[in-house]
Amino acid sequence: MEFNIALVPGDGIGPEIVGSAVKVMETVADKFGHKFNFTTYLAGGCAIDKYGEPLPQVTVDGCLASDSVLLGAVGGPKWDHLSGNMRPEKALLGLRKVLGLYTNLRPAALQPALAEACVLRPDISEKGFDLMIVRELTGGIYFGERGRNKAGDAAFDTEAYSVLEIERVARAAFEIARKRKKHLTSVDKANVLETSRLWRETVHRIGQTEYPDVTLDDMYVDNAAMQIIRAPSFFDVIVTSNMFGDILSDEASQVTGSIGLLASASLGETTRGMYEPIHGSAPDIAGKDLANPIATILSAAMMLRYSFDLPEEADCIERAVSDVLSAGWRTADIKSPDDENYLSGSQMTEKILEYLGR
Ligand code: NAD
């Protein structure tokens, strides 16, 4: 099969880690007889430098014309003094908007080989866990009406959700649960918030009518925050609103160990998605070949699974990463303090390519 992929490396370590993911995808394409055509576009600080804006039209058009987008990270101290629409991060919101991406997927799995890096008690971490947080991305309190009173001594933000917004993210979550262990936990605050009551009603209706094969349960967000630490192996897929998902996905990712390992995907109505590591542009290590490429490589694997429906190819990448880690290979961010034989970012990429070829 042939796919056109828009690469948006961005700033800082972005070009290094996207370059690694491209090598991995090219190797997988050769192995399975596919063709991936890559075109690179600028966004973030580098686009401000070249075009005077963080998200130039040429990037928007290129991403819209592609089958999927792989993004590195944007931002850095060079552009920190800029404000409002000129900030590099505006490129991310802009891309999500033009691509119509309303569902954010954040897997948080504990790689058995990295159990020692997990911050949880050993009796909890040794059980392992593999959860997927599905977060609504374009509604809720982050997009609701907000303001201050005239005196400026009171402010408000509004949480609002329509049935349509809830239905579409719920369906995305049920579909994902169907491909995993068929267990979906809907997280809300229905004991207090009216939007949460609508959320719960809607998710249950969709579950009963369209996904009776998926086990659905509800959990209040405060309890969910506790259970992710107490008993993460309980969860398979979690679906929740924009703000709750923002907080819980960061919490879940932190219990797995390094930020350099965590992938994400943003999806909408079509199969075209945007895939990116959860970390930022890490200006402190940019250009030093220290960045861990694994989060971006696993984001590429998610692209193959969710946008291109190539599960075998995605499994192959995930297995190679897991095998490299099980064999003890580490980058600086995941090494133990006394380990002096860790790999650079490019060496880690080569190691993963070697295991892919096995
Ligand atoms: P960051 O995620 O870039 O870095 C936090 C820490 O984690 C740093 O010590 C960094 O060296 C380390 N780190 C991050 N990725 C790593 C990797 N792959 N391998 C090894 N170590 C890694 O967060 P920050 O320092 O708060 O932000 C830096 C810049 O990135 C800022 O301009 C911020 O606005 C931007 N940012 C962008 C995104 C994005 O593009 N999605 C997300 C978050 C932050």
Tab-separated table of C-alpha atoms and ligand atoms in Angstrom:
chain	number	residue	atom	x	y	z
A	1	MET	CA	0.000	0.000	0.000
A	2	GLU	CA	1.089	3.580	-0.568
A	3	PHE	CA	0.604	6.492	1.851
A	4	ASN	CA	1.581	10.170	1.855
A	5	ILE	CA	2.870	11.343	5.227
A	6	ALA	CA	3.350	14.996	6.194
A	7	LEU	CA	6.309	15.446	8.537
A	8	VAL	CA	6.245	18.462	10.847
A	9	PRO	CA	9.492	18.127	12.838
A	10	GLY	CA	9.206	21.544	14.519
A	11	ASP	CA	11.900	22.848	16.875
A	12	GLY	CA	14.576	21.659	19.323
A	13	ILE	CA	14.875	17.867	19.302
A	14	GLY	CA	11.933	17.631	16.851
A	15	PRO	CA	14.017	17.064	13.692
A	16	GLU	CA	16.205	14.418	15.431
A	17	ILE	CA	13.316	12.307	16.707
A	18	VAL	CA	11.186	12.620	13.569
A	19	GLY	CA	14.254	11.582	11.535
A	20	SER	CA	14.510	8.444	13.679
A	21	ALA	CA	10.826	7.603	13.191
A	22	VAL	CA	11.179	8.032	9.414
A	23	LYS	CA	14.047	5.498	9.348
A	24	VAL	CA	11.882	3.033	11.270
A	25	MET	CA	8.895	3.564	8.972
A	26	GLU	CA	11.063	3.140	5.871
A	27	THR	CA	12.408	-0.146	7.218
A	28	VAL	CA	8.876	-1.364	7.968
A	29	ALA	CA	7.723	-0.283	4.491
A	30	ASP	CA	10.532	-2.350	2.909
A	31	LYS	CA	9.802	-5.329	5.112
A	32	PHE	CA	6.058	-5.411	4.367
A	33	GLY	CA	6.116	-4.115	0.761
A	34	HIS	CA	4.543	-0.665	1.339
A	35	LYS	CA	5.532	2.790	0.096
A	36	PHE	CA	5.529	5.819	2.403
A	37	ASN	CA	6.074	9.188	0.702
A	38	PHE	CA	7.330	11.812	3.167
A	39	THR	CA	7.062	15.597	2.735
A	40	THR	CA	8.451	17.955	5.371
A	41	TYR	CA	6.696	21.170	6.473
A	42	LEU	CA	7.618	23.885	8.958
A	43	ALA	CA	5.550	24.788	12.017
A	44	GLY	CA	6.340	26.445	15.345
A	45	GLY	CA	9.438	28.553	15.956
A	46	CYS	CA	11.205	27.522	12.734
A	47	ALA	CA	8.128	28.664	10.750
A	48	ILE	CA	8.118	32.000	12.606
A	49	ASP	CA	11.754	32.450	11.559
A	50	LYS	CA	11.076	31.637	7.911
A	51	TYR	CA	7.488	32.822	7.295
A	52	GLY	CA	6.788	35.189	10.193
A	53	GLU	CA	3.994	32.976	11.543
A	54	PRO	CA	3.860	29.653	13.467
A	55	LEU	CA	1.485	27.875	11.095
A	56	PRO	CA	1.924	28.994	7.494
A	57	GLN	CA	-0.712	28.145	4.904
A	58	VAL	CA	1.714	25.898	2.995
A	59	THR	CA	1.931	23.656	6.090
A	60	VAL	CA	-1.839	23.614	6.549
A	61	ASP	CA	-2.366	22.702	2.879
A	62	GLY	CA	0.328	20.025	2.977
A	63	CYS	CA	-1.128	18.407	6.098
A	64	LEU	CA	-4.662	18.518	4.686
A	65	ALA	CA	-3.451	16.856	1.488
A	66	SER	CA	-1.640	14.066	3.363
A	67	ASP	CA	-2.894	10.711	4.620
A	68	SER	CA	-1.497	11.501	8.077
A	69	VAL	CA	0.785	13.854	9.988
A	70	LEU	CA	3.812	13.042	12.157
A	71	LEU	CA	4.820	15.921	14.411
A	72	GLY	CA	7.947	16.340	16.553
A	73	ALA	CA	7.529	19.247	18.982
A	74	VAL	CA	7.413	23.027	18.801
A	75	GLY	CA	8.717	25.911	20.904
A	76	GLY	CA	11.863	27.013	22.669
A	77	PRO	CA	13.435	29.933	24.535
A	78	LYS	CA	14.148	31.802	21.297
A	79	TRP	CA	10.422	32.431	20.827
A	80	ASP	CA	9.344	32.703	24.490
A	81	HIS	CA	9.034	36.488	24.345
A	82	LEU	CA	6.341	36.288	21.647
A	83	SER	CA	2.728	36.489	22.674
A	84	GLY	CA	-0.753	35.432	21.573
A	85	ASN	CA	-1.112	34.108	18.058
A	86	MET	CA	2.604	34.375	17.395
A	87	ARG	CA	3.577	31.729	19.938
A	88	PRO	CA	4.959	28.487	18.413
A	89	GLU	CA	2.368	26.415	20.368
A	90	LYS	CA	-0.379	28.101	18.359
A	91	ALA	CA	0.673	25.848	15.491
A	92	LEU	CA	-0.515	22.784	17.439
A	93	LEU	CA	-3.962	24.193	18.206
A	94	GLY	CA	-4.222	25.465	14.629
A	95	LEU	CA	-3.367	22.063	13.154
A	96	ARG	CA	-5.818	20.250	15.447
A	97	LYS	CA	-8.509	22.690	14.373
A	98	VAL	CA	-7.964	22.565	10.611
A	99	LEU	CA	-7.620	18.787	10.651
A	100	GLY	CA	-10.824	18.468	12.732
A	101	LEU	CA	-9.147	16.375	15.436
A	102	TYR	CA	-11.474	15.946	18.420
A	103	THR	CA	-10.157	12.740	20.006
A	104	ASN	CA	-6.794	12.422	21.699
A	105	LEU	CA	-5.335	8.993	22.435
A	106	ARG	CA	-2.638	8.586	25.029
A	107	PRO	CA	-1.428	5.094	25.760
A	108	ALA	CA	0.330	4.558	29.071
A	109	ALA	CA	1.782	1.095	29.346
A	110	LEU	CA	4.404	-0.087	31.763
A	111	GLN	CA	7.151	-1.822	29.756
A	112	PRO	CA	8.053	-4.826	31.946
A	113	ALA	CA	11.763	-4.091	31.373
A	114	LEU	CA	11.348	-0.641	32.890
A	115	ALA	CA	9.443	-1.662	36.019
A	116	GLU	CA	12.275	-0.274	38.144
A	117	ALA	CA	11.690	3.222	36.662
A	118	CYS	CA	8.022	3.109	37.710
A	119	VAL	CA	7.230	5.338	40.664
A	120	LEU	CA	4.576	2.965	42.026
A	121	ARG	CA	5.102	0.421	44.808
A	122	PRO	CA	6.712	-2.773	43.422
A	123	ASP	CA	3.689	-4.900	44.407
A	124	ILE	CA	1.590	-2.677	42.104
A	125	SER	CA	4.077	-2.173	39.251
A	126	GLU	CA	5.010	-5.853	39.016
A	127	LYS	CA	1.449	-6.579	37.809
A	128	GLY	CA	2.178	-4.297	34.826
A	129	PHE	CA	-0.476	-2.169	33.154
A	130	ASP	CA	-1.518	-1.075	29.710
A	131	LEU	CA	-4.120	1.650	29.583
A	132	MET	CA	-5.326	3.979	26.874
A	133	ILE	CA	-6.783	7.372	27.732
A	134	VAL	CA	-9.218	8.750	25.165
A	135	ARG	CA	-9.621	12.474	25.779
A	136	GLU	CA	-12.158	14.786	24.140
A	137	LEU	CA	-10.012	17.469	22.544
A	138	THR	CA	-12.053	20.345	21.164
A	139	GLY	CA	-14.870	20.990	23.645
A	140	GLY	CA	-15.513	21.509	27.342
A	141	ILE	CA	-14.162	24.173	29.633
A	142	TYR	CA	-11.040	24.924	27.544
A	143	PHE	CA	-13.280	26.196	24.743
A	144	GLY	CA	-16.273	27.537	26.728
A	145	GLU	CA	-17.207	31.114	27.398
A	146	ARG	CA	-14.942	32.858	29.894
A	147	GLY	CA	-14.435	36.284	31.325
A	148	ARG	CA	-13.995	38.635	34.260
A	149	ASN	CA	-16.329	41.122	35.856
A	150	LYS	CA	-15.731	44.835	35.375
A	151	ALA	CA	-13.776	45.215	38.599
A	152	GLY	CA	-11.568	42.285	37.577
A	153	ASP	CA	-11.978	40.628	40.985
A	154	ALA	CA	-14.125	37.712	39.772
A	155	ALA	CA	-13.769	35.400	36.789
A	156	PHE	CA	-15.593	32.464	35.198
A	157	ASP	CA	-14.965	29.634	32.744
A	158	THR	CA	-17.806	27.571	31.308
A	159	GLU	CA	-17.944	23.822	30.773
A	160	ALA	CA	-20.338	22.986	27.931
A	161	TYR	CA	-20.845	19.754	25.972
A	162	SER	CA	-23.370	18.797	23.305
A	163	VAL	CA	-24.669	15.265	22.789
A	164	LEU	CA	-22.950	15.219	19.400
A	165	GLU	CA	-19.570	16.059	20.899
A	166	ILE	CA	-19.949	13.305	23.492
A	167	GLU	CA	-21.263	10.729	21.022
A	168	ARG	CA	-18.352	11.041	18.619
A	169	VAL	CA	-15.620	10.693	21.237
A	170	ALA	CA	-17.568	7.867	22.922
A	171	ARG	CA	-17.737	5.957	19.620
A	172	ALA	CA	-14.008	6.443	19.078
A	173	ALA	CA	-13.355	5.046	22.575
A	174	PHE	CA	-15.692	2.064	22.124
A	175	GLU	CA	-14.011	1.232	18.804
A	176	ILE	CA	-10.594	1.259	20.478
A	177	ALA	CA	-11.845	-0.819	23.411
A	178	ARG	CA	-13.195	-3.342	20.896
A	179	LYS	CA	-9.678	-3.799	19.505
A	180	ARG	CA	-8.231	-4.237	23.015
A	181	LYS	CA	-9.684	-5.945	26.108
A	182	LYS	CA	-13.259	-4.667	25.526
A	183	HIS	CA	-13.394	-2.737	28.790
A	184	LEU	CA	-14.245	0.976	28.787
A	185	THR	CA	-14.304	3.203	31.867
A	186	SER	CA	-16.098	6.517	31.426
A	187	VAL	CA	-14.724	9.140	33.820
A	188	ASP	CA	-16.860	12.107	34.895
A	189	LYS	CA	-18.055	14.114	37.892
A	190	ALA	CA	-21.742	13.275	37.525
A	191	ASN	CA	-22.383	13.744	41.252
A	192	VAL	CA	-21.791	17.502	40.781
A	193	LEU	CA	-21.733	18.604	37.131
A	194	GLU	CA	-24.693	18.674	34.737
A	195	THR	CA	-22.360	18.254	31.735
A	196	SER	CA	-21.100	15.050	33.371
A	197	ARG	CA	-24.665	13.752	33.769
A	198	LEU	CA	-25.250	14.334	30.045
A	199	TRP	CA	-21.864	12.696	29.375
A	200	ARG	CA	-22.800	9.588	31.375
A	201	GLU	CA	-26.277	9.259	29.836
A	202	THR	CA	-24.892	9.600	26.322
A	203	VAL	CA	-21.984	7.185	26.758
A	204	HIS	CA	-24.370	4.571	28.201
A	205	ARG	CA	-26.858	4.976	25.353
A	206	ILE	CA	-24.099	4.514	22.757
A	207	GLY	CA	-22.749	1.513	24.675
A	208	GLN	CA	-26.126	-0.229	24.991
A	209	THR	CA	-27.248	0.366	21.420
A	210	GLU	CA	-24.004	0.066	19.453
A	211	TYR	CA	-21.368	-1.690	21.573
A	212	PRO	CA	-23.076	-4.275	23.813
A	213	ASP	CA	-19.938	-6.449	23.546
A	214	VAL	CA	-17.835	-3.846	25.423
A	215	THR	CA	-18.028	-3.767	29.243
A	216	LEU	CA	-18.737	-0.207	30.331
A	217	ASP	CA	-18.282	1.228	33.812
A	218	ASP	CA	-18.264	4.750	35.265
A	219	MET	CA	-15.861	6.344	37.675
A	220	TYR	CA	-15.759	9.778	39.272
A	221	VAL	CA	-12.667	11.693	38.259
A	222	ASP	CA	-11.313	12.019	41.812
A	223	ASN	CA	-11.553	8.254	42.261
A	224	ALA	CA	-9.979	7.674	38.814
A	225	ALA	CA	-6.995	9.850	39.796
A	226	MET	CA	-6.563	7.592	42.842
A	227	GLN	CA	-7.089	4.272	41.043
A	228	ILE	CA	-4.488	5.078	38.346
A	229	ILE	CA	-1.956	5.013	41.181
A	230	ARG	CA	-3.535	2.314	43.384
A	231	ALA	CA	-4.630	-0.213	40.768
A	232	PRO	CA	-3.681	0.817	37.212
A	233	SER	CA	-4.090	-2.749	35.956
A	234	PHE	CA	-7.875	-2.349	36.476
A	235	PHE	CA	-8.069	-0.095	33.409
A	236	ASP	CA	-8.125	-0.902	29.710
A	237	VAL	CA	-9.584	2.188	27.970
A	238	ILE	CA	-10.657	5.400	29.741
A	239	VAL	CA	-12.845	7.979	27.991
A	240	THR	CA	-13.217	11.433	29.463
A	241	SER	CA	-13.711	15.144	28.860
A	242	ASN	CA	-11.048	17.596	27.742
A	243	MET	CA	-9.935	18.916	31.143
A	244	PHE	CA	-10.197	15.626	33.061
A	245	GLY	CA	-8.316	13.893	30.220
A	246	ASP	CA	-5.602	16.525	30.225
A	247	ILE	CA	-4.886	15.923	33.893
A	248	LEU	CA	-5.363	12.136	34.027
A	249	SER	CA	-3.240	11.493	30.918
A	250	ASP	CA	-0.312	13.371	32.435
A	251	GLU	CA	-0.734	11.462	35.664
A	252	ALA	CA	-0.923	8.100	33.866
A	253	SER	CA	2.103	8.881	31.723
A	254	GLN	CA	4.235	9.819	34.700
A	255	VAL	CA	3.667	6.496	36.443
A	256	THR	CA	5.237	4.680	33.478
A	257	GLY	CA	8.682	6.243	33.835
A	258	SER	CA	10.227	8.501	31.208
A	259	ILE	CA	8.529	11.163	29.173
A	260	GLY	CA	10.747	10.038	26.277
A	261	LEU	CA	8.689	6.850	25.829
A	262	LEU	CA	5.151	8.170	25.491
A	263	ALA	CA	3.298	8.463	22.217
A	264	SER	CA	0.000	10.108	21.322
A	265	ALA	CA	-2.493	10.363	18.506
A	266	SER	CA	-5.195	12.890	17.652
A	267	LEU	CA	-8.040	11.699	15.460
A	268	GLY	CA	-11.180	13.124	13.890
A	269	GLU	CA	-13.894	12.077	11.471
A	270	THR	CA	-11.516	10.796	8.761
A	271	THR	CA	-8.665	8.313	9.009
A	272	ARG	CA	-6.141	11.169	8.823
A	273	GLY	CA	-4.640	11.787	12.249
A	274	MET	CA	-1.829	13.716	13.845
A	275	TYR	CA	0.729	11.655	15.748
A	276	GLU	CA	3.293	13.083	18.146
A	277	PRO	CA	5.305	12.291	21.274
A	278	ILE	CA	3.824	13.804	24.436
A	279	HIS	CA	7.048	15.596	25.347
A	280	GLY	CA	8.132	19.046	24.184
A	281	SER	CA	11.094	20.255	22.138
A	282	ALA	CA	13.603	19.715	25.006
A	283	PRO	CA	15.847	22.681	24.107
A	284	ASP	CA	18.249	21.683	26.918
A	285	ILE	CA	19.354	18.569	24.980
A	286	ALA	CA	18.665	19.635	21.367
A	287	GLY	CA	21.556	18.971	18.971
A	288	LYS	CA	23.383	16.759	21.503
A	289	ASP	CA	22.060	13.417	20.192
A	290	LEU	CA	20.671	12.689	23.659
A	291	ALA	CA	16.947	12.672	22.848
A	292	ASN	CA	15.160	9.378	23.254
A	293	PRO	CA	13.440	8.690	19.899
A	294	ILE	CA	11.118	5.972	21.267
A	295	ALA	CA	8.050	8.187	21.928
A	296	THR	CA	8.101	9.369	18.314
A	297	ILE	CA	8.758	5.887	16.950
A	298	LEU	CA	5.787	4.568	18.956
A	299	SER	CA	3.697	7.493	17.650
A	300	ALA	CA	4.558	6.331	14.124
A	301	ALA	CA	3.411	2.827	15.112
A	302	MET	CA	0.092	4.337	16.244
A	303	MET	CA	-0.243	5.986	12.812
A	304	LEU	CA	0.126	2.611	11.139
A	305	ARG	CA	-2.456	1.078	13.476
A	306	TYR	CA	-5.122	3.798	13.637
A	307	SER	CA	-4.831	5.707	10.336
A	308	PHE	CA	-3.537	3.077	7.919
A	309	ASP	CA	-5.086	-0.040	9.475
A	310	LEU	CA	-1.742	-1.874	9.450
A	311	PRO	CA	-1.844	-3.636	12.843
A	312	GLU	CA	0.809	-6.222	12.000
A	313	GLU	CA	3.281	-3.505	10.988
A	314	ALA	CA	2.469	-1.516	14.160
A	315	ASP	CA	2.951	-4.646	16.298
A	316	CYS	CA	6.307	-5.188	14.619
A	317	ILE	CA	7.563	-1.722	15.653
A	318	GLU	CA	6.200	-2.023	19.194
A	319	ARG	CA	7.787	-5.457	19.575
A	320	ALA	CA	11.173	-4.197	18.344
A	321	VAL	CA	11.078	-1.343	20.923
A	322	SER	CA	10.031	-3.698	23.675
A	323	ASP	CA	12.745	-6.233	22.751
A	324	VAL	CA	15.453	-3.541	22.695
A	325	LEU	CA	14.391	-2.409	26.175
A	326	SER	CA	14.163	-6.001	27.449
A	327	ALA	CA	17.705	-6.587	26.182
A	328	GLY	CA	18.782	-3.793	28.507
A	329	TRP	CA	19.524	-1.018	26.003
A	330	ARG	CA	18.869	2.465	27.433
A	331	THR	CA	19.132	6.132	26.504
A	332	ALA	CA	20.231	8.752	29.042
A	333	ASP	CA	16.698	9.538	30.244
A	334	ILE	CA	15.875	5.939	31.206
A	335	LYS	CA	19.241	4.619	32.341
A	336	SER	CA	19.942	3.775	35.960
A	337	PRO	CA	22.143	6.350	37.725
A	338	ASP	CA	25.305	4.188	37.668
A	339	ASP	CA	24.947	3.048	34.027
A	340	GLU	CA	27.663	4.636	31.878
A	341	ASN	CA	27.035	2.527	28.751
A	342	TYR	CA	23.849	4.167	27.595
A	343	LEU	CA	23.045	4.861	23.934
A	344	SER	CA	22.756	8.176	22.106
A	345	GLY	CA	19.501	8.912	20.279
A	346	SER	CA	20.935	7.782	16.941
A	347	GLN	CA	22.420	4.620	18.455
A	348	MET	CA	19.022	3.764	19.980
A	349	THR	CA	17.456	4.259	16.539
A	350	GLU	CA	20.039	1.910	14.978
A	351	LYS	CA	19.364	-0.664	17.694
A	352	ILE	CA	15.611	-0.574	16.989
A	353	LEU	CA	16.281	-0.906	13.230
A	354	GLU	CA	18.497	-3.919	13.971
A	355	TYR	CA	15.730	-5.593	16.013
A	356	LEU	CA	13.141	-4.760	13.321
A	357	GLY	CA	15.206	-6.717	10.850
A	358	ARG	CA	15.217	-9.871	13.006
B	1	NAD	P1	9.965	19.165	27.476
B	1	NAD	O1	9.050	17.999	27.378
B	1	NAD	O2	10.519	19.687	26.210
B	1	NAD	O3	11.220	18.786	28.433
B	1	NAD	C1	11.070	18.422	29.795
B	1	NAD	C2	12.288	17.585	30.235
B	1	NAD	O4	12.215	16.292	29.631
B	1	NAD	C3	13.618	18.192	29.770
B	1	NAD	O5	14.592	17.960	30.755
B	1	NAD	C4	13.962	17.415	28.517
B	1	NAD	O6	15.353	17.328	28.259
B	1	NAD	C5	13.357	16.047	28.824
B	1	NAD	N1	12.914	15.373	27.592
B	1	NAD	C6	11.849	15.697	26.825
B	1	NAD	N2	11.786	14.876	25.772
B	1	NAD	C7	12.811	14.015	25.875
B	1	NAD	C8	13.281	12.929	25.079
B	1	NAD	N3	12.672	12.563	23.947
B	1	NAD	N4	14.384	12.279	25.487
B	1	NAD	C9	15.018	12.620	26.612
B	1	NAD	N5	14.637	13.634	27.420
B	1	NAD	C10	13.536	14.325	27.056
B	1	NAD	O7	9.172	20.295	28.271
B	1	NAD	P2	9.594	21.801	28.597
B	1	NAD	O8	11.055	21.867	28.908
B	1	NAD	O9	8.621	22.260	29.583
B	1	NAD	O10	9.328	22.598	27.250
B	1	NAD	C11	10.320	22.910	26.266
B	1	NAD	C12	9.649	23.580	25.082
B	1	NAD	O11	8.739	22.637	24.462
B	1	NAD	C13	8.796	24.785	25.457
B	1	NAD	O12	8.960	25.767	24.470
B	1	NAD	C14	7.370	24.242	25.445
B	1	NAD	O13	6.420	25.243	25.178
B	1	NAD	C15	7.457	23.239	24.332
B	1	NAD	N6	6.458	22.155	24.398
B	1	NAD	C16	5.976	21.704	23.221
B	1	NAD	C17	5.085	20.640	23.202
B	1	NAD	C18	4.622	20.137	21.870
B	1	NAD	O14	5.140	20.558	20.855
B	1	NAD	N7	3.663	19.234	21.840
B	1	NAD	C19	4.703	20.034	24.393
B	1	NAD	C20	5.232	20.486	25.599
B	1	NAD	C21	6.137	21.543	25.601
